[in-house]
Amino acid sequence: MIPEIERQSKAEIKKYQEKKLQELLTYVINKSAFYKRVFDDNNIDYSAIRTLEDLTKIPLTTKDDLQKYNKDFICVEQNEIIDYVTTSGTTGNPVFFGLTDADLERLAFNEAISFYCSEVKASDTIQLMTTLDRRFMAGLAYFLGARKLGAGIIRVGAGIPELQWDSILKFKPTYLVAVPSFLLKLIRYAEENEISLKNCSVKGVICIGESLKNQDLSPNFLSEKIKEKWNIQLYSTYASTEMSTAFAECKYQIGGHHHPGLIIIEILDENDKPVKNGEEGELVVTTLGVEAMPLLRFKTGDVVKAHNENCKCGRNTTRIGPVVGRKKQMIKYKGTTIYPPAMYNLLNNFDEIENYIIEIDRNEIGMDEIKIKLDVSNPSQELLNKLKDHFRAKLRVLPMIEFVNRDEIAKLKFPKMSRKPMLFIDKREKIEN
Ligand SMILES: [Zn+2]
């Protein structure tokens, strides 16, 4: 289940991707109204784009483009679309993606090789703790991937620790797919109900949505907190609807492996130029083998770092480290640049904190201000001081911190139409990127 190309040399991988790029360009020129227009308007001769370096001749595609010209991206007739998906729309209007039969097959293949990368085998059973419906791609991808791999799958869906444990004890899954902070809720439920974590069937968790690593790839506070109580393997994975591709960690857990047969990646700086090897920048992707809605040089908005040293697992592909942050959520605070995940990590270190929300606003003189709303069982000045000390020492910022009641946080954290909990609220005026 390791694609042949992933074991080959970096040069072979490049050559292979360049061949795939040719096929993609021919396809979009003929099928995509949006890209045909981009090539015509910019007088680009697509046959002159032969190498990965030539990609820079093609303008970037933004989330804004997807929203504005959504229909023009679709390369197939409506009757060829089988599954209808929308992006979660945490920023702006949700974008529609259609998947054809071939796209569903590609999605299944992507997830099967990603599961396999994270040591899941056909003999394993996976308990899925994420939404399978609500026009969500991820849950469906996990189901299809597990099926292709030949693994068993238990579709419990998100939340409800009691039902999760009932399924774990009944069906004895060996892997879970879950949001890491939900594992803390499972641990608490087990402790309260005398369920033995030690004798549990679960070996590992494919973790989605939250970071488990620091930028040097060491485990972060959240990861340590889980492992302290529950001796399981935690594999990070990174994916999005637009990419229709996952980056999954292998057993060495040093960043998610790139699948070169499915996607071309670039990492660009503020001026949209490639960063130097190992530097952080925005991930830009070109999807390969997508039929309904292929994307060329799509700006994901995620700031990441690539790791290019060879991995001991035998795959010679680039690995993507934990997401540093979303480019739009960058906070400039008195000369320091920070992203919300660094603050989540710090707050996760405090057992006293039940829930939190980070709010960013801009003051009259154009400076970003950080306000942290906390739900804690025993609010005290002592805790407040301790938190402030930590922020100053670790992140060199001093946010405003206030205690608020549980209901207020719950209302902010789970807005009506959102499929994911919100930890970050941006009240600054929208800046185009
Ligand atoms: Zn590896």
Coordinates of C-alpha atoms and ligand atoms in Angstrom, one line a residue:
M1 CA 0.0 0.0 0.0
I2 CA 3.0 2.4 -0.4
P3 CA 2.7 3.9 -3.9
E4 CA 5.9 3.0 -5.9
I5 CA 6.7 6.6 -6.6
E6 CA 7.0 7.5 -2.8
R7 CA 10.0 5.3 -2.4
Q8 CA 11.9 6.7 -5.4
S9 CA 14.5 9.5 -5.5
K10 CA 13.5 13.1 -5.2
A11 CA 14.5 13.6 -8.8
E12 CA 12.3 10.7 -10.0
I13 CA 9.4 12.2 -7.9
K14 CA 9.9 15.6 -9.6
K15 CA 10.0 14.0 -13.1
Y16 CA 6.8 12.1 -12.3
Q17 CA 5.0 15.2 -11.1
E18 CA 6.0 17.1 -14.1
K19 CA 4.4 14.5 -16.4
K20 CA 1.2 14.6 -14.3
L21 CA 1.3 18.4 -14.5
Q22 CA 1.2 18.2 -18.3
E23 CA -1.9 16.0 -18.1
L24 CA -3.6 18.4 -15.7
L25 CA -2.9 21.5 -17.8
T26 CA -4.3 19.9 -20.9
Y27 CA -7.4 18.9 -18.9
V28 CA -8.1 22.3 -17.3
I29 CA -7.5 24.2 -20.5
N30 CA -10.3 22.1 -22.1
K31 CA -12.7 21.8 -19.2
S32 CA -12.4 24.6 -16.8
A33 CA -14.0 28.0 -17.7
F34 CA -12.0 29.6 -14.9
Y35 CA -8.5 28.4 -15.8
K36 CA -9.2 28.9 -19.5
R37 CA -9.9 32.5 -18.8
V38 CA -6.8 32.9 -16.5
F39 CA -4.6 31.5 -19.3
D40 CA -6.2 33.6 -22.0
D41 CA -6.2 36.8 -20.0
N42 CA -2.6 36.4 -19.0
N43 CA -1.4 35.2 -22.5
I44 CA 0.0 32.0 -21.0
D45 CA 1.0 29.3 -23.4
Y46 CA 0.3 26.2 -21.3
S47 CA 2.5 24.0 -23.4
A48 CA 5.5 26.1 -22.3
I49 CA 4.9 25.0 -18.7
R50 CA 7.0 21.8 -18.4
T51 CA 8.8 21.8 -15.1
L52 CA 7.7 22.4 -11.5
E53 CA 9.7 25.7 -11.6
D54 CA 7.6 26.8 -14.6
L55 CA 4.5 26.7 -12.3
T56 CA 5.4 30.2 -11.2
K57 CA 4.2 31.5 -14.6
I58 CA 0.6 30.6 -13.6
P59 CA -1.2 33.1 -11.4
L60 CA -2.2 31.8 -7.9
T61 CA -5.8 30.8 -7.2
T62 CA -7.3 32.3 -4.0
K63 CA -10.2 31.3 -1.7
D64 CA -11.8 34.5 -3.0
D65 CA -11.7 33.1 -6.6
L66 CA -13.4 29.9 -5.5
Q67 CA -16.2 31.9 -3.8
K68 CA -16.6 34.4 -6.7
Y69 CA -16.4 32.0 -9.6
N70 CA -17.3 28.7 -7.9
K71 CA -19.3 27.3 -10.9
D72 CA -16.5 28.2 -13.4
F73 CA -14.2 25.7 -11.6
I74 CA -16.4 22.7 -12.3
C75 CA -15.1 20.6 -15.2
V76 CA -17.9 18.1 -15.5
E77 CA -21.6 18.0 -16.2
Q78 CA -23.9 18.0 -13.2
N79 CA -25.1 14.5 -13.8
E80 CA -21.5 13.2 -13.4
I81 CA -21.4 14.6 -9.9
I82 CA -22.1 12.0 -7.2
D83 CA -21.3 13.6 -3.9
Y84 CA -21.9 17.2 -3.0
V85 CA -19.6 18.8 -0.5
T86 CA -19.1 22.3 0.9
T87 CA -16.1 23.7 2.7
S88 CA -16.7 24.5 6.4
G89 CA -16.9 28.3 5.7
T90 CA -15.1 29.4 8.8
T91 CA -13.9 32.3 6.7
G92 CA -16.4 33.7 4.3
N93 CA -19.1 31.8 2.3
P94 CA -18.8 28.1 2.0
V95 CA -17.6 26.8 -1.4
F96 CA -19.2 24.0 -3.2
F97 CA -17.2 21.0 -4.4
G98 CA -18.6 18.1 -6.4
L99 CA -17.0 14.7 -6.6
T100 CA -17.4 12.3 -9.5
D101 CA -17.1 8.6 -9.3
A102 CA -13.4 8.9 -10.2
D103 CA -13.0 11.6 -7.5
L104 CA -14.5 9.3 -4.9
E105 CA -12.2 6.6 -6.0
R106 CA -9.2 9.0 -5.7
L107 CA -10.4 10.1 -2.3
A108 CA -10.6 6.5 -1.1
F109 CA -7.1 5.7 -2.4
N110 CA -5.7 8.9 -0.8
E111 CA -7.2 7.9 2.6
A112 CA -6.2 4.2 2.3
I113 CA -2.6 5.1 1.7
S114 CA -2.7 7.7 4.4
F115 CA -4.2 5.2 6.9
Y116 CA -1.5 2.7 5.9
C117 CA 1.1 5.3 6.3
S118 CA -0.1 5.7 10.0
E119 CA 0.3 1.9 10.5
V120 CA -3.4 1.0 10.1
K121 CA -3.7 -2.4 8.4
A122 CA -6.6 -4.4 6.8
S123 CA -6.9 -6.4 10.0
D124 CA -7.6 -3.3 12.1
T125 CA -10.9 -1.7 13.1
I126 CA -11.3 2.0 13.1
Q127 CA -13.8 4.0 15.2
L128 CA -14.8 7.2 13.4
M129 CA -15.4 10.0 15.8
T130 CA -16.1 12.7 13.2
T131 CA -19.2 13.8 11.3
L132 CA -20.0 11.7 8.2
D133 CA -22.8 13.8 6.9
R134 CA -23.5 17.6 6.8
R135 CA -21.8 18.0 3.4
F136 CA -18.5 17.2 5.0
M137 CA -15.7 15.6 3.0
A138 CA -13.5 14.3 5.8
G139 CA -15.8 11.7 7.4
L140 CA -16.7 10.3 4.0
A141 CA -13.0 10.1 3.1
Y142 CA -12.2 8.1 6.2
F143 CA -15.1 5.7 5.5
L144 CA -14.1 5.1 1.9
G145 CA -10.4 4.9 2.8
A146 CA -11.0 2.3 5.5
R147 CA -13.1 0.3 3.1
K148 CA -10.5 0.4 0.4
L149 CA -7.8 -0.7 2.9
G150 CA -10.1 -3.5 4.0
A151 CA -10.2 -2.3 7.6
G152 CA -13.4 -2.5 9.8
I153 CA -15.1 0.8 10.6
I154 CA -17.5 1.9 13.3
R155 CA -19.3 5.2 12.5
V156 CA -20.1 6.7 15.8
G157 CA -19.8 10.3 14.7
A158 CA -18.6 13.3 16.8
G159 CA -19.2 13.7 20.6
I160 CA -21.1 11.6 23.1
P161 CA -18.4 9.9 25.2
E162 CA -20.8 7.4 26.6
L163 CA -21.6 6.0 23.1
Q164 CA -18.0 6.1 22.1
W165 CA -17.0 4.0 25.1
D166 CA -19.9 1.6 24.6
S167 CA -18.6 1.0 21.0
I168 CA -15.0 0.7 22.1
L169 CA -15.9 -1.9 24.8
K170 CA -18.3 -3.8 22.5
F171 CA -16.4 -3.8 19.2
K172 CA -12.8 -3.4 20.4
P173 CA -11.5 -1.0 17.7
T174 CA -7.7 -0.8 17.4
Y175 CA -7.7 2.8 16.0
L176 CA -9.7 5.9 16.5
V177 CA -10.1 9.0 14.2
A178 CA -10.7 11.9 16.6
V179 CA -10.0 15.5 17.5
P180 CA -7.2 15.3 20.2
S181 CA -9.0 17.5 22.8
F182 CA -12.0 15.1 22.6
L183 CA -9.6 12.3 23.8
L184 CA -9.3 14.3 27.0
K185 CA -13.1 14.0 27.4
L186 CA -12.9 10.3 26.7
I187 CA -10.2 9.9 29.4
R188 CA -12.3 11.8 31.9
Y189 CA -15.3 9.7 31.2
A190 CA -13.3 6.5 31.6
E191 CA -11.9 7.7 34.9
E192 CA -15.4 8.6 36.2
N193 CA -16.9 5.3 35.1
E194 CA -14.1 2.9 36.1
I195 CA -13.2 2.0 32.5
S196 CA -9.6 0.7 32.3
L197 CA -7.6 2.7 29.8
K198 CA -4.7 0.2 30.3
N199 CA -6.7 -2.8 29.0
C200 CA -8.4 -0.9 26.2
S201 CA -8.2 -2.3 22.7
V202 CA -7.2 1.1 21.2
K203 CA -3.5 1.2 20.0
G204 CA -3.5 4.5 18.2
V205 CA -5.5 7.6 17.1
I206 CA -5.5 9.4 13.8
C207 CA -5.7 13.0 15.1
I208 CA -7.5 15.7 13.1
G209 CA -8.1 19.4 13.5
E210 CA -5.6 20.2 16.3
S211 CA -1.9 20.2 16.5
L212 CA 0.0 17.7 18.6
K213 CA 3.5 18.9 17.9
N214 CA 5.6 21.9 18.4
Q215 CA 7.5 23.3 15.4
D216 CA 10.6 21.3 16.2
L217 CA 8.2 18.2 16.0
S218 CA 8.4 17.4 19.7
P219 CA 5.1 16.6 21.4
N220 CA 3.1 19.7 22.6
F221 CA 1.3 20.1 25.9
L222 CA -2.0 18.6 24.5
S223 CA -0.1 15.5 23.3
E224 CA 1.7 15.1 26.6
K225 CA -1.5 15.5 28.6
I226 CA -3.2 12.7 26.6
K227 CA -0.3 10.3 26.8
E228 CA 0.2 10.9 30.5
K229 CA -3.1 9.1 31.1
W230 CA -3.5 6.9 28.0
N231 CA -0.6 5.0 26.5
I232 CA -1.6 5.2 22.8
Q233 CA 0.1 6.4 19.6
L234 CA -1.0 9.8 18.3
Y235 CA -0.6 10.3 14.6
S236 CA -1.1 13.8 13.2
T237 CA -2.9 14.3 9.9
Y238 CA -3.5 17.4 7.9
A239 CA -6.0 17.7 5.0
S240 CA -8.7 20.0 3.6
T241 CA -11.6 19.8 1.2
E242 CA -9.8 22.0 -1.4
M243 CA -6.8 19.7 -1.4
S244 CA -8.8 16.5 -1.4
T245 CA -5.6 15.0 -0.2
A246 CA -4.2 14.1 3.3
F247 CA -0.7 14.4 4.8
A248 CA -0.4 11.6 7.3
E249 CA 2.4 10.8 9.7
C250 CA 4.1 7.4 9.5
K251 CA 5.3 5.5 12.6
Y252 CA 8.2 7.9 13.1
Q253 CA 5.7 10.7 13.6
I254 CA 7.8 13.5 12.2
G255 CA 5.3 15.4 10.0
G256 CA 2.7 14.3 7.5
H257 CA 4.0 12.6 4.3
H258 CA 3.3 14.2 1.0
H259 CA 1.6 12.0 -1.6
P260 CA 3.3 13.1 -4.8
G261 CA 0.9 11.2 -7.1
L262 CA -2.0 13.2 -5.7
I263 CA -0.8 16.8 -5.2
I264 CA 2.0 19.2 -6.1
I265 CA 3.1 21.4 -3.2
E266 CA 4.8 24.8 -3.0
I267 CA 5.6 26.9 0.1
L268 CA 5.6 30.6 -0.6
D269 CA 6.6 33.7 1.3
E270 CA 4.8 37.0 1.8
N271 CA 5.6 38.0 -1.8
D272 CA 4.5 34.7 -3.2
K273 CA 8.1 33.6 -3.9
P274 CA 9.2 30.1 -2.8
V275 CA 10.7 30.1 0.7
K276 CA 14.2 28.8 1.3
N277 CA 14.4 25.2 2.2
G278 CA 13.0 24.6 5.7
E279 CA 11.5 28.1 6.2
E280 CA 7.8 28.6 7.0
G281 CA 5.4 29.9 4.4
E282 CA 2.0 29.5 2.9
L283 CA 1.2 26.1 1.5
V284 CA 0.1 26.3 -2.2
V285 CA -1.2 23.2 -3.8
T286 CA -2.0 21.9 -7.3
T287 CA -4.3 18.8 -7.2
L288 CA -3.5 15.8 -9.5
G289 CA -6.1 13.4 -10.8
V290 CA -9.1 15.4 -9.7
E291 CA -11.9 15.3 -12.2
A292 CA -14.7 17.6 -11.1
M293 CA -12.8 20.5 -9.5
P294 CA -9.1 20.5 -10.0
L295 CA -7.1 23.4 -8.6
L296 CA -3.9 25.0 -9.9
R297 CA -1.7 26.8 -7.5
F298 CA -4.4 27.1 -4.8
K299 CA -3.4 29.3 -1.8
T300 CA -4.5 27.2 1.2
G301 CA -4.0 30.0 3.7
D302 CA -2.1 27.7 6.0
V303 CA 1.4 28.6 7.1
V304 CA 3.5 25.4 7.4
K305 CA 7.1 24.3 7.3
A306 CA 8.4 21.5 5.1
H307 CA 10.9 18.8 6.2
N308 CA 12.9 17.3 3.4
E309 CA 15.4 15.0 5.1
N310 CA 14.7 11.3 4.2
C311 CA 12.5 9.4 6.6
K312 CA 13.4 6.0 8.0
C313 CA 10.0 4.6 6.8
G314 CA 11.4 4.3 3.3
R315 CA 9.3 7.1 1.8
N316 CA 11.3 9.8 0.2
T317 CA 8.6 12.3 0.2
T318 CA 8.6 15.8 1.8
R319 CA 6.8 16.0 5.2
I320 CA 4.7 18.9 6.4
G321 CA 5.1 19.9 10.0
P322 CA 2.2 21.1 12.2
V323 CA 0.3 24.1 10.8
V324 CA 1.9 27.2 12.3
G325 CA -1.3 29.0 11.8
R326 CA -3.8 30.4 9.3
K327 CA -2.2 33.3 7.4
K328 CA -5.3 35.4 8.0
Q329 CA -5.1 34.8 11.7
M330 CA -1.6 36.2 12.0
I331 CA -1.4 38.6 15.0
K332 CA 1.1 41.4 15.1
Y333 CA 1.8 42.3 18.7
K334 CA 4.4 44.9 19.5
G335 CA 6.9 43.6 16.9
T336 CA 6.1 40.0 17.6
T337 CA 4.3 37.8 15.1
I338 CA 2.2 35.0 16.5
Y339 CA -0.6 32.7 15.4
P340 CA -3.4 31.3 17.6
P341 CA -2.1 27.7 17.8
A342 CA 0.8 28.8 19.9
M343 CA -1.7 30.3 22.3
Y344 CA -3.9 27.2 22.3
N345 CA -0.8 25.2 23.2
L346 CA -0.1 27.4 26.1
L347 CA -3.7 27.4 27.4
N348 CA -3.9 23.6 27.0
N349 CA -1.1 23.3 29.6
F350 CA -3.5 24.5 32.4
D351 CA -5.7 21.8 33.8
E352 CA -7.8 24.5 35.5
I353 CA -9.1 25.8 32.2
E354 CA -12.2 24.0 31.0
N355 CA -12.8 26.1 27.9
Y356 CA -11.4 29.1 26.2
I357 CA -11.9 31.5 23.3
I358 CA -9.4 33.9 21.9
E359 CA -10.7 37.2 20.5
I360 CA -8.6 39.5 18.4
D361 CA -9.5 43.1 17.8
R362 CA -7.7 46.2 16.4
N363 CA -7.5 49.3 18.6
E364 CA -7.7 52.9 17.5
I365 CA -4.0 53.1 16.7
G366 CA -4.2 50.0 14.4
M367 CA -2.5 47.6 16.9
D368 CA -3.8 44.1 17.3
E369 CA -5.3 43.4 20.8
I370 CA -5.7 39.9 22.2
K371 CA -8.5 39.0 24.6
I372 CA -8.7 35.6 26.1
K373 CA -12.1 34.4 27.6
L374 CA -11.8 31.6 30.1
D375 CA -14.2 29.1 31.7
V376 CA -12.6 27.8 34.9
S377 CA -14.1 26.1 37.9
N378 CA -12.3 28.3 40.5
P379 CA -11.4 31.8 39.1
S380 CA -8.6 33.4 41.1
Q381 CA -6.2 36.3 40.9
E382 CA -3.4 33.8 41.4
L383 CA -4.4 31.8 38.3
L384 CA -4.6 35.1 36.3
N385 CA -1.1 36.1 37.3
K386 CA 0.3 32.7 36.5
L387 CA -1.3 32.8 33.0
K388 CA 0.1 36.3 32.4
D389 CA 3.6 35.2 33.4
H390 CA 3.4 32.3 31.0
F391 CA 2.3 34.4 28.1
R392 CA 5.0 36.9 28.7
A393 CA 7.7 34.3 29.1
K394 CA 6.8 31.9 26.4
L395 CA 5.1 34.0 23.7
R396 CA 6.3 37.6 24.5
V397 CA 2.8 38.9 24.5
L398 CA 0.5 40.1 27.2
P399 CA -3.2 39.4 26.4
M400 CA -6.2 40.7 28.3
I401 CA -7.6 37.7 30.2
E402 CA -11.1 37.5 31.7
F403 CA -13.2 34.8 33.3
V404 CA -16.6 34.3 31.8
N405 CA -19.4 31.9 32.5
R406 CA -19.7 28.5 30.8
D407 CA -22.8 29.4 28.8
E408 CA -21.3 32.4 27.2
I409 CA -18.2 30.4 26.1
A410 CA -20.5 27.6 24.8
K411 CA -22.5 30.1 22.7
L412 CA -19.3 31.5 21.2
K413 CA -17.6 28.2 20.7
F414 CA -20.5 26.4 18.9
P415 CA -22.2 28.9 16.6
K416 CA -25.3 27.6 14.8
M417 CA -24.0 26.7 11.3
S418 CA -20.5 25.7 12.3
R419 CA -19.4 22.1 12.1
K420 CA -16.3 22.7 14.1
P421 CA -15.8 24.3 17.5
M422 CA -14.5 27.9 17.2
L423 CA -11.5 28.8 19.4
F424 CA -10.6 32.0 17.7
I425 CA -12.8 35.0 16.9
D426 CA -11.3 37.7 14.7
K427 CA -13.0 41.1 15.1
R428 CA -10.4 43.0 13.0
E429 CA -11.6 44.4 9.7
K430 CA -11.1 41.9 7.0
I431 CA -7.9 42.2 5.1
E432 CA -7.6 40.8 1.6
N433 CA -4.8 38.3 1.2
Ligands
ZN1 ZN 8.0 8.3 7.3

